[in-house]
PDB file of C-alpha atoms in Angstrom:
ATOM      1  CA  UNK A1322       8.552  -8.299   3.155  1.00  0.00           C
ATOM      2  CA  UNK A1323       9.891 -12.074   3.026  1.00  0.00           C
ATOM      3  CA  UNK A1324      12.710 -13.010   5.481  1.00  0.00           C
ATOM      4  CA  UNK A1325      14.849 -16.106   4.271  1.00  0.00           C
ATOM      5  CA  UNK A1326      17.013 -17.780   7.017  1.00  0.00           C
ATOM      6  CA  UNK A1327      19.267 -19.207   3.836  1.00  0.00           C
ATOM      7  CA  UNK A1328      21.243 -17.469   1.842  1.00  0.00           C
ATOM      8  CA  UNK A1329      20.293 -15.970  -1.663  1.00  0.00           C
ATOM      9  CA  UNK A1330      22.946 -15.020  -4.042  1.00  0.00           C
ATOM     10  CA  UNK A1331      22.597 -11.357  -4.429  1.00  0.00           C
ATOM     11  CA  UNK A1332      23.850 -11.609  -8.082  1.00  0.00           C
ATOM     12  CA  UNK A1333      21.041 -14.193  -8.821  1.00  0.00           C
ATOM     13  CA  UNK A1334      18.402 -11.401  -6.745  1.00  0.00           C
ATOM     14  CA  UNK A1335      19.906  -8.448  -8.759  1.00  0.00           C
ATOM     15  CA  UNK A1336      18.881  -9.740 -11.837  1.00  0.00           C
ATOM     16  CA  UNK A1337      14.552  -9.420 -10.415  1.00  0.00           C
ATOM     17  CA  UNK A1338      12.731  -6.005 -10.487  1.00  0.00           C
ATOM     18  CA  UNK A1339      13.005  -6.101  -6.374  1.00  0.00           C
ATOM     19  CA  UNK A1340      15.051  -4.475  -3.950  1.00  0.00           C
ATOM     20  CA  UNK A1341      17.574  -5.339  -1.133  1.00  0.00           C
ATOM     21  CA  UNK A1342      16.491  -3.908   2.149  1.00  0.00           C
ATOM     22  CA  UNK A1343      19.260  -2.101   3.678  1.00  0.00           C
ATOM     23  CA  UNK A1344      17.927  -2.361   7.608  1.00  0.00           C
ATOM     24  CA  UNK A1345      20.249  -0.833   9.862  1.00  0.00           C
ATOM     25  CA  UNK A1346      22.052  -3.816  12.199  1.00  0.00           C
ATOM     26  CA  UNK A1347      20.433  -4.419  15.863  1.00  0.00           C
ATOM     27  CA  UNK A1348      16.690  -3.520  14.512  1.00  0.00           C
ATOM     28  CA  UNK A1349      13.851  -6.261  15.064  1.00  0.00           C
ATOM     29  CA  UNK A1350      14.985  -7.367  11.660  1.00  0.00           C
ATOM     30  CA  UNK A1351      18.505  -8.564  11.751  1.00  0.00           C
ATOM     31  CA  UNK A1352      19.984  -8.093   7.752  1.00  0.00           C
ATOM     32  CA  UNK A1353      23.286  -9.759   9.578  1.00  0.00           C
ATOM     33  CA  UNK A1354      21.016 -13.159  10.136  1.00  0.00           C
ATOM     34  CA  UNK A1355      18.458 -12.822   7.404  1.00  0.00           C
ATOM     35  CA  UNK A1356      18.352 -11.969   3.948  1.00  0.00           C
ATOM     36  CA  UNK A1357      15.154  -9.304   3.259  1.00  0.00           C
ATOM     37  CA  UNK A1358      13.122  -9.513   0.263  1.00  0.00           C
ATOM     38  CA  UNK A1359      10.964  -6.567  -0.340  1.00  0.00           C
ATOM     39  CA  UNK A1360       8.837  -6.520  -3.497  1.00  0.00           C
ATOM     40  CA  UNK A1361       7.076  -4.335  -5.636  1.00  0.00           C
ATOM     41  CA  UNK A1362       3.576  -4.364  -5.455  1.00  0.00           C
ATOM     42  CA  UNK A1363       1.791  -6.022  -8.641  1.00  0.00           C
ATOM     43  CA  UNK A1364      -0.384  -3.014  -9.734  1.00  0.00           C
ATOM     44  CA  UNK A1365       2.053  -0.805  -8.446  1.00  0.00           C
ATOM     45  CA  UNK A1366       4.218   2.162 -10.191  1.00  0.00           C
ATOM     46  CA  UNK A1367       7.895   1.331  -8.658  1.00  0.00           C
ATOM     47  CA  UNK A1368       8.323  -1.251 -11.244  1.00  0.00           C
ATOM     48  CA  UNK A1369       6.348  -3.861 -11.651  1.00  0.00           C
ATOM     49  CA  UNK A1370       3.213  -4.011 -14.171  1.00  0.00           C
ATOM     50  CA  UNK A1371       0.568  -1.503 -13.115  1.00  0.00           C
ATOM     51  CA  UNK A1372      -1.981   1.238 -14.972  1.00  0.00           C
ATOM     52  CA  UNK A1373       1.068   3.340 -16.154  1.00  0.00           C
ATOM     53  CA  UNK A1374       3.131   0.285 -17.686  1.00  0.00           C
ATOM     54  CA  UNK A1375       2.741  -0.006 -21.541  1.00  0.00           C
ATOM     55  CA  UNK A1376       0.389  -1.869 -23.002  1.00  0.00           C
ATOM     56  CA  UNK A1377       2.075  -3.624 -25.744  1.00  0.00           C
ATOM     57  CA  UNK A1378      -1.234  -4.304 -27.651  1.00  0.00           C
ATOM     58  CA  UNK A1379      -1.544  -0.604 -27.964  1.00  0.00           C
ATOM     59  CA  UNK A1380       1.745   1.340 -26.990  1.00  0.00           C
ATOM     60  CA  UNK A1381       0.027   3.004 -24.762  1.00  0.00           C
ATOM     61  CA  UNK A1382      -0.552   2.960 -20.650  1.00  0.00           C
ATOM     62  CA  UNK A1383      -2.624   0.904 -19.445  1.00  0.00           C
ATOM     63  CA  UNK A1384      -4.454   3.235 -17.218  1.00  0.00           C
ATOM     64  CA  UNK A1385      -8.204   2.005 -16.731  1.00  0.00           C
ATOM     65  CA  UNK A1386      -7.774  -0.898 -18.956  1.00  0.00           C
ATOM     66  CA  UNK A1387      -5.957  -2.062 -16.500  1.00  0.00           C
ATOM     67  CA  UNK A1388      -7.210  -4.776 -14.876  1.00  0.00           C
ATOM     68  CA  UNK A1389      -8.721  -5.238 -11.411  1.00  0.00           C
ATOM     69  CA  UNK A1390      -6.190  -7.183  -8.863  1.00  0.00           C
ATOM     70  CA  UNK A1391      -6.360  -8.745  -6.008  1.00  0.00           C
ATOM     71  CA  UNK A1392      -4.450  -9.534  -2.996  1.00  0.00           C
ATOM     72  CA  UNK A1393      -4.237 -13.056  -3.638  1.00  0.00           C
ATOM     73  CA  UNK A1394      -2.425 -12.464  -6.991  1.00  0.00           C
ATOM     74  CA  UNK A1395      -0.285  -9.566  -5.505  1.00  0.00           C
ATOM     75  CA  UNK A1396       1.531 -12.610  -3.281  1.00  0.00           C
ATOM     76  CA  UNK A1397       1.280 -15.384  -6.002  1.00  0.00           C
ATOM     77  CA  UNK A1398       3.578 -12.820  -8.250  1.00  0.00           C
ATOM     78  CA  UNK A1399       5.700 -12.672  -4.827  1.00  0.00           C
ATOM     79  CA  UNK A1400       6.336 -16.574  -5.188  1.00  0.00           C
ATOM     80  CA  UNK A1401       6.652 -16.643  -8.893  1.00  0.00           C
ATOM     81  CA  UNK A1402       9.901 -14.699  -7.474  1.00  0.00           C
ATOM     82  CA  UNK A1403      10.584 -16.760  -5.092  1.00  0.00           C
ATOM     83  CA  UNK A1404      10.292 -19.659  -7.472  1.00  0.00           C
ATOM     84  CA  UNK A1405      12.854 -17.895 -10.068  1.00  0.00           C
ATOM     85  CA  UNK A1406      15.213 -17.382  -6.881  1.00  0.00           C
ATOM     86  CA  UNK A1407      15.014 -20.565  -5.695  1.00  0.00           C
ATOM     87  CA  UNK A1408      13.697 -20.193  -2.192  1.00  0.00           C
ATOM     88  CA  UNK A1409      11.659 -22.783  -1.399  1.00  0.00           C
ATOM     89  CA  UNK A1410      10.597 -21.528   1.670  1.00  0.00           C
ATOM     90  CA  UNK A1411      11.357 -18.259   4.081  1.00  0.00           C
ATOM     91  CA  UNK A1412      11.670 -17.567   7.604  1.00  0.00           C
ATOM     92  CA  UNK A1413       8.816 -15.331   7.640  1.00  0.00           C
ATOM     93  CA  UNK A1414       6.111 -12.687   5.884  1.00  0.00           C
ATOM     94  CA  UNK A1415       5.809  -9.399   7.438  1.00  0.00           C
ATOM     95  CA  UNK A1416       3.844  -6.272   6.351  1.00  0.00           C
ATOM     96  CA  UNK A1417       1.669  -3.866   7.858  1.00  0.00           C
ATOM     97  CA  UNK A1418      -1.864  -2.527   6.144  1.00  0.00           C
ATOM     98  CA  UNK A1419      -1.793  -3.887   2.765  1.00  0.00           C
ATOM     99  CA  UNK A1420       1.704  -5.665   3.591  1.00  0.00           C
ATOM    100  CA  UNK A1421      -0.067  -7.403   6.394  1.00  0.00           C
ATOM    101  CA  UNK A1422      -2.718  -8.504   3.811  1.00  0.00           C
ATOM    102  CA  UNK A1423      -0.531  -9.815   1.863  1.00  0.00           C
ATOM    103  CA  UNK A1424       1.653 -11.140   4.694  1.00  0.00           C
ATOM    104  CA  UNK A1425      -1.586 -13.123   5.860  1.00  0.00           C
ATOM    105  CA  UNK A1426      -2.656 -14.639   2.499  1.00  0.00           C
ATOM    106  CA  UNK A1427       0.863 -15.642   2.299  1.00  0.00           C
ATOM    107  CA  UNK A1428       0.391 -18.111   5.137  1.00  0.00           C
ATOM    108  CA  UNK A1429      -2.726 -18.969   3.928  1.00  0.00           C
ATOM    109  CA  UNK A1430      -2.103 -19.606   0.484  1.00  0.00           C
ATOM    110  CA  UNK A1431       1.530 -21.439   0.836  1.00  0.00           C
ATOM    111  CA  UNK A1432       1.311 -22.450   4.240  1.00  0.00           C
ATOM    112  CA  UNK A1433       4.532 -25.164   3.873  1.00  0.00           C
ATOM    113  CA  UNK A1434       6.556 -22.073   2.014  1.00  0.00           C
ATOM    114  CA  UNK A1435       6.127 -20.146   5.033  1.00  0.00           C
ATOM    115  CA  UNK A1436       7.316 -20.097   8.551  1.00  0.00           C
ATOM    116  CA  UNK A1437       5.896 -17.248  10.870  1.00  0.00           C
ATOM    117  CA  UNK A1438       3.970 -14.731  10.038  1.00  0.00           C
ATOM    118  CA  UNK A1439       3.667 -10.868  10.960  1.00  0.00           C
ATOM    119  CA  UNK A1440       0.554  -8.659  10.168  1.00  0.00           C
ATOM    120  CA  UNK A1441       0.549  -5.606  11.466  1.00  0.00           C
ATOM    121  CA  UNK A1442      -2.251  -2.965  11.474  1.00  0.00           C
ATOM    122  CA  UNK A1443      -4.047  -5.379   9.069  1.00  0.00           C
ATOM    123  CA  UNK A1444      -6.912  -7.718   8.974  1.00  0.00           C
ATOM    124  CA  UNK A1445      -8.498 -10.895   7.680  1.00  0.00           C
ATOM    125  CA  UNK A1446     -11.270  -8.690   5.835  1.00  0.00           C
ATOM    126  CA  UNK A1447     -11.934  -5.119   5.197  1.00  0.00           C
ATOM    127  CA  UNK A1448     -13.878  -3.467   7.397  1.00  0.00           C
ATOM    128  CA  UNK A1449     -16.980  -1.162   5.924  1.00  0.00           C
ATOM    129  CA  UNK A1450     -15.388   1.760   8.086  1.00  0.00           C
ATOM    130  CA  UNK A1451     -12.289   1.085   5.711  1.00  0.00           C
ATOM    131  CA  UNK A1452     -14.038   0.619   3.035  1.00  0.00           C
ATOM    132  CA  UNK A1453     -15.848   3.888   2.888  1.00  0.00           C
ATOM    133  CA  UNK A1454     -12.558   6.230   3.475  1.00  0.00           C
ATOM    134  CA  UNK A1455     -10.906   4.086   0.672  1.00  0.00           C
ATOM    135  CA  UNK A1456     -14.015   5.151  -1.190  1.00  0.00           C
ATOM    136  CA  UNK A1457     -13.617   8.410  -0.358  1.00  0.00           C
ATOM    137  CA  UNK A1458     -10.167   8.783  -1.488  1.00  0.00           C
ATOM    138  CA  UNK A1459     -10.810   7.092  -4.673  1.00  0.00           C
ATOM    139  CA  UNK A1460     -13.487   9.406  -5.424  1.00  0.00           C
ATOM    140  CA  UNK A1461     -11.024  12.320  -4.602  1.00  0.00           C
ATOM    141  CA  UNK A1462      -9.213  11.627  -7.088  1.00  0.00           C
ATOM    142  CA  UNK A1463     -11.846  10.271  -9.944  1.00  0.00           C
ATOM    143  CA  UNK A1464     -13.680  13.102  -9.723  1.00  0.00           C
ATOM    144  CA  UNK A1465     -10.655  15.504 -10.334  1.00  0.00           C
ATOM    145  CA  UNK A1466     -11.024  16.704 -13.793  1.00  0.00           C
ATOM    146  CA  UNK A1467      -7.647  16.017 -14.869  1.00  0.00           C
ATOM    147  CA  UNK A1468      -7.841  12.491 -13.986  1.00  0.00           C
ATOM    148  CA  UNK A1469      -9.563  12.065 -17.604  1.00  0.00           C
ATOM    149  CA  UNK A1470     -11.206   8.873 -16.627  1.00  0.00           C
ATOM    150  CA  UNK A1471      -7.688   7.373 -15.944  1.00  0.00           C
ATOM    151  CA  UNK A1472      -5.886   8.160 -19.312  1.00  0.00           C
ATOM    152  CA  UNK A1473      -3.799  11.346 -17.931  1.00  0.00           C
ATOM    153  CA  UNK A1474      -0.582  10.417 -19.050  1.00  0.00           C
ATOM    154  CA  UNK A1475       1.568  12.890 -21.017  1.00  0.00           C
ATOM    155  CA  UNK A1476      -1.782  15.521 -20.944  1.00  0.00           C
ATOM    156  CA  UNK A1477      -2.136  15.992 -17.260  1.00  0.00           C
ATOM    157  CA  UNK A1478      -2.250  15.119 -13.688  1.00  0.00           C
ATOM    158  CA  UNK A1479      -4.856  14.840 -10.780  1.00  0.00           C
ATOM    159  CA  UNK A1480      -2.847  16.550  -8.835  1.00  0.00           C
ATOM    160  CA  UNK A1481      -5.528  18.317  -6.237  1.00  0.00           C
ATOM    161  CA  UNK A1482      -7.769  15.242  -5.988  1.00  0.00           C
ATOM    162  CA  UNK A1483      -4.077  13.077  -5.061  1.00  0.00           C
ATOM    163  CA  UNK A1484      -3.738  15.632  -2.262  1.00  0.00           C
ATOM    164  CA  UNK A1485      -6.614  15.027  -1.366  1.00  0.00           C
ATOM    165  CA  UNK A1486      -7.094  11.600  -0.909  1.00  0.00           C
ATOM    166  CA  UNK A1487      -3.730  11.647   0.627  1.00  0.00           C
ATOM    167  CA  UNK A1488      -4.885  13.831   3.589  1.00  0.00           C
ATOM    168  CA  UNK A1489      -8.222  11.560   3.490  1.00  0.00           C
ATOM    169  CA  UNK A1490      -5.674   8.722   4.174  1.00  0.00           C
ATOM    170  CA  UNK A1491      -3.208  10.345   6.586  1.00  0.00           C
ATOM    171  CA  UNK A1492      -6.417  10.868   8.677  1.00  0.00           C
ATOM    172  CA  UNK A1493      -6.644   6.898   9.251  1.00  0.00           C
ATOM    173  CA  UNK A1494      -3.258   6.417  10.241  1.00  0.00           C
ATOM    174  CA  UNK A1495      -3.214   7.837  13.892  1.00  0.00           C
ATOM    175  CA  UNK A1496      -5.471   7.213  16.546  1.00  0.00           C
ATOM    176  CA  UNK A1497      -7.921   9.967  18.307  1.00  0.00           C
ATOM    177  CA  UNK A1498      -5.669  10.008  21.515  1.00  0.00           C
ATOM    178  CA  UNK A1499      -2.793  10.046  19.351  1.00  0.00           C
ATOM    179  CA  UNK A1500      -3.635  13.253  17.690  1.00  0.00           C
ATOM    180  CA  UNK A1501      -4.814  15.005  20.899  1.00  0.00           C
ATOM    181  CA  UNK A1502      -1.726  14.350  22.140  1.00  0.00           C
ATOM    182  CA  UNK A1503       0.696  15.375  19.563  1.00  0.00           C
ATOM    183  CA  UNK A1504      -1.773  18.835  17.997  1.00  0.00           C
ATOM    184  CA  UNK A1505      -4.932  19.146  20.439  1.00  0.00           C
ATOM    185  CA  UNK A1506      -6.185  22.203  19.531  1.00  0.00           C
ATOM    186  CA  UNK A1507      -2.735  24.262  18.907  1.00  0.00           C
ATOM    187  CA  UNK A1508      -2.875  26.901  16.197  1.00  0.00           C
ATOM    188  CA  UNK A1509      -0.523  28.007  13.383  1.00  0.00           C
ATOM    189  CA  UNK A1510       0.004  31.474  14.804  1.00  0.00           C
ATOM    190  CA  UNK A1511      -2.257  32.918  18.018  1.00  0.00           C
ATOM    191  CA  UNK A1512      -1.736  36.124  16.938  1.00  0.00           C
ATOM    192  CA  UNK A1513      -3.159  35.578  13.368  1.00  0.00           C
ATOM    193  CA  UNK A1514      -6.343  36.981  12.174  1.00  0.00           C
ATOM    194  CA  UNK A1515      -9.272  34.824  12.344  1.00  0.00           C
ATOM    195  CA  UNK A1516     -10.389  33.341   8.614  1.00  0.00           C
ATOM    196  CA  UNK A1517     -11.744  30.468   6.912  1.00  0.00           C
ATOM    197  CA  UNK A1518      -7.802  28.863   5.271  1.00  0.00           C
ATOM    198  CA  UNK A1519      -6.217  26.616   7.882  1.00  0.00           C
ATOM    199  CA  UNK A1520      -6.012  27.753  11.769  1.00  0.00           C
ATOM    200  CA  UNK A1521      -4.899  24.561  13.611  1.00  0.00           C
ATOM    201  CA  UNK A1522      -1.486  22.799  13.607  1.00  0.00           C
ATOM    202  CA  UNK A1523      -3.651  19.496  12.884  1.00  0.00           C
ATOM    203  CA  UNK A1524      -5.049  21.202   9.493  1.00  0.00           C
ATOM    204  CA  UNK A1525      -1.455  22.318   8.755  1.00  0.00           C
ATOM    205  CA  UNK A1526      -0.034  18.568   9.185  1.00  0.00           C
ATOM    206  CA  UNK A1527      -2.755  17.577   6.748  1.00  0.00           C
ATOM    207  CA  UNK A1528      -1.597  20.149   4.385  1.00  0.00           C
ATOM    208  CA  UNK A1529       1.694  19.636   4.089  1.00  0.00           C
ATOM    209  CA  UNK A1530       1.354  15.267   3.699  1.00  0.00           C
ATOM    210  CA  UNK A1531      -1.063  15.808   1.348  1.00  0.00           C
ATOM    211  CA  UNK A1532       1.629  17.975  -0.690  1.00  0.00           C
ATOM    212  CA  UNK A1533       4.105  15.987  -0.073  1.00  0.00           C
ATOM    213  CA  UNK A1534       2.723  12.656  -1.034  1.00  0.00           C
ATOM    214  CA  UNK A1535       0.731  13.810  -4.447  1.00  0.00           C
ATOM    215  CA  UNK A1536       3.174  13.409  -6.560  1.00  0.00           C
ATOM    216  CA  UNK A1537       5.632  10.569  -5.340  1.00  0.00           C
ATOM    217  CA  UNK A1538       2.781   7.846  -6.430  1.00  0.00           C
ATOM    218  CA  UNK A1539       0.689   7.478  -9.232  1.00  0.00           C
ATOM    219  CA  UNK A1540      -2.962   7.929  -9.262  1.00  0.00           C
ATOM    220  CA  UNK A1541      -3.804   5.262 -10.885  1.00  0.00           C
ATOM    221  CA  UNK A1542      -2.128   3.024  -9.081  1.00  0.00           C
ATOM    222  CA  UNK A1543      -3.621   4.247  -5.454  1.00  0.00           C
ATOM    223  CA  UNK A1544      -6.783   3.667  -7.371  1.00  0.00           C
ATOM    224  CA  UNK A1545      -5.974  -0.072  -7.974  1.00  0.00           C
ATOM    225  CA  UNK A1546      -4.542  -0.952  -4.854  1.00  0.00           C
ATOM    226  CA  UNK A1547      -7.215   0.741  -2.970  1.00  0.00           C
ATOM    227  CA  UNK A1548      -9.770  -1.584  -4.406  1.00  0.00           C
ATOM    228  CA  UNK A1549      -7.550  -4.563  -3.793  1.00  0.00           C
ATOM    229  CA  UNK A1550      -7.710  -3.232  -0.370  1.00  0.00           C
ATOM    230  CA  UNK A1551     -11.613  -3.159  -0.083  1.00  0.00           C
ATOM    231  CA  UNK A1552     -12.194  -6.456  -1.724  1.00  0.00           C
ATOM    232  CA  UNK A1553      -9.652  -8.244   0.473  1.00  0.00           C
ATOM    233  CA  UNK A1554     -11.140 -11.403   2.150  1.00  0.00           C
ATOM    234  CA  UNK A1555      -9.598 -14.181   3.088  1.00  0.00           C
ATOM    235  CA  UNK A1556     -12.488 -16.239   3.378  1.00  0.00           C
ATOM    236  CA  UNK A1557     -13.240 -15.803  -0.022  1.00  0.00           C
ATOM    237  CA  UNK A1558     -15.068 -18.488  -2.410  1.00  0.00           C
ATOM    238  CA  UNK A1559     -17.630 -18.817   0.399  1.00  0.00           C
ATOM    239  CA  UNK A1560     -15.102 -20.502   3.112  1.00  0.00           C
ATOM    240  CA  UNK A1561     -14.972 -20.153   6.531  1.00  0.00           C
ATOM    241  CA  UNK A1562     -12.610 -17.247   7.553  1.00  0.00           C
ATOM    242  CA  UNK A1563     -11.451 -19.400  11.246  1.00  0.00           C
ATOM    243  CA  UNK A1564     -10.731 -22.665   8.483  1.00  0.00           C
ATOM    244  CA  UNK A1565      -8.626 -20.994   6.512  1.00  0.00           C
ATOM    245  CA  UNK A1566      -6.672 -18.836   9.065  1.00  0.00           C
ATOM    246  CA  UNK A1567      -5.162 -22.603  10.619  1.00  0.00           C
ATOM    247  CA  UNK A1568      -4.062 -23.237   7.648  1.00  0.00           C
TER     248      UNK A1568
END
């Protein structure tokens, strides 16, 4: 998310493959004082160039021939649209997880473009501990037979191994205390039968994201941005991670 502090012509932002955020007035985001650019992911399926865009060399999607992205050019695409806007500089980067990546490197990157910066539930590098679930759901879904090795589209979809890396996922998003306190050990029905499907409210939650989520996004995609996700450094090229982070 990029906040300008000057006005952009909307006509002039219509015209980009972006969206207006509509944030409801008094939030910790003011749309009556600033003017909210959110942007679609490079690598992503919501409309900018990902696995499941066209390859024009080929007519085809891209899917595995796609190739690997990082961060770092997820927020120079950002700038190439705030170049074509015209913003020189905004008011601030905010994101959380990936969006706090990005909302870091940002800073880093085009430190006189930017003035604040928010990252929330992010970091400066991966972690191994996030590294190995992000593994784990990429593996979910690669080892899915009807992923095909990436070239599913029109044939088929990985739908179970999408579910599953979805509940994989969901299971990183809350803390231990947090899910003690809203499911401790409830169950689905007290009165039910004993067996090995689901017993406990927790396993039911997990069900039903996974469901819900596997097939709003597309595989590939998760796939891509996942990696982005693991590789993320912003000490990269050997520098010192304190160095760059004053910049």
């Amino acid at each position: 998310m990029l906040v300008c502090h000057m006005p952009v012509s909307a006509m002039t932002f219509n015209t980009c493959n972006s969206v207006i955020s509509n944030i409801p007035q008094g939030c910790a985001v003011d749309t009556n004082k600033y003017f909210v650019i959110c942007t679609n992911t490079l690598g992503g399926c919501y409309g900018s160039t990902g696995p499941s865009s066209i390859n024009p060399e080929t007519g085809e999607p891209y899917g595995t021939t796609f190739p690997l992205l990082s961060v770092k050019d997820m927020v120079n695409a950002q700038f190439l649209l705030l170049d074509h806007l015209g913003v020189e500089k905004v008011y601030a980067t905010i994101g959380s997880s990936l969006g706090g990546m990005c909302s870091l490197t940002s800073a880093v990157e085009y430190p006189e473009r930017v003035g604040r910066m928010l990252s929330i539930s992010s970091c400066a590098l991966s972690h191994p501990t996030s590294i190995a679930m992000r593994y784990l759901q990429r593996k979910s879904i690669m080892t899915d037979p009807m992923w095909q090795n990436g070239h599913y589209y029109g044939k088929s979809y990985p739908r179970n191994g999408m579910k599953m890396a979805r509940e994989l996922a969901t299971m990183t998003y809350r803390s231990g205390p947090e899910w003690s306190q809203r499911f401790s050990r409830k169950r689905i029905d007290e009165n039910e039968k004993l067996a090995l499907c689901p017993t406990f409210l927790i396993e039911s939650y997990l069900d039903y994201q996974g469901e819900m989520f596997c097939t709003m996004y597309d595989p590939n995609s998760l796939l891509y941005i996942s990696k982005a996700m693991d590789l993320f450094d912003i000490g990269e090229d050997h520098e010192d991670i304190h160095q760059r982070v004053q910049r």
